[in-house]
Amino acid sequence: MLDNLSATKVNGGWHKQYSHISTSTHCQMRFAIFLPPGASQTNKVPVLYWLSGLTCTDENFMQKAGALKKAAELGIAIVAPDTSPRGDNVPDQDSYDFGQGAGFYLNATQAPYNTHYNMYDYIVHELPALVEQHFPVTTKKAISGHSMGGHGAMVIALRNPKSYTSVSAFSPITNPINCPWGHKAFSLYLGDDQMKWANYDSCELMKNTSSDDFLPMRVDQGDADSFLIDQLKPENLTAVAKQINFPLTLHMQAGYDHSYYFISSFIDEHLSFHHSHLRS
């Protein structure tokens, strides 16, 4: 059952927030959806799923990215879930990069996190089923995200290439098994077995992707991003893509940082990129 929390008209369409009890995360989850003008049961539209980064909720992208005008023009719905399970009974840590607000879009295997931190199943299976059941959308979908969400978008697309028409990311954590954010999250959520870590690492997944499972990928990265060298490592991803001829396009953007100012500067290009594949 979906509980409608808000509804606001914008750019001729509607931005709405919903909450529901999740069977994946065993707690109440919230997501936002933008429905473009004209979306109806007789005119269903494709969907872009947006995954946000550390400390974010469903609200950051919808309020800061400036994406809704272009999405309205292109006739694309956007769904933005929360970044983790939340609630008094959901285990947490007093840090920004682990726990609530930092679910890393994986299925945790280690107690006490394995009961609730199943964001991979939530994004891949539960949320699309809910959206397709309750809203005027088609089954065609693309996926995108920022930072931790860029990591999640690429991992999910690489593991489910037939489910998405295209994938894009802003400032993604491309190689989490080789960066501090990834080491912390993976060791606590997944334990010490680094074979399990590889299931949530874009570089490792891409290495084992056959040409039959290639899908278009766009990455934008600011060269003034303070996390670029230690955490994001786009050069590792491009090296793997070049090795196997994966269809990745990396745009290094001069002077841009890690913020939503960066995202808002190039979100229209990402929406157009996805539109070209969603409509093909």
Coordinates of C-alpha atoms in Angstrom, one line a residue, residues 64 122 173:
K64 CA 18.4 20.8 -6.6
Y122 CA 14.7 -2.8 -3.2
I173 CA 32.5 5.7 -6.9

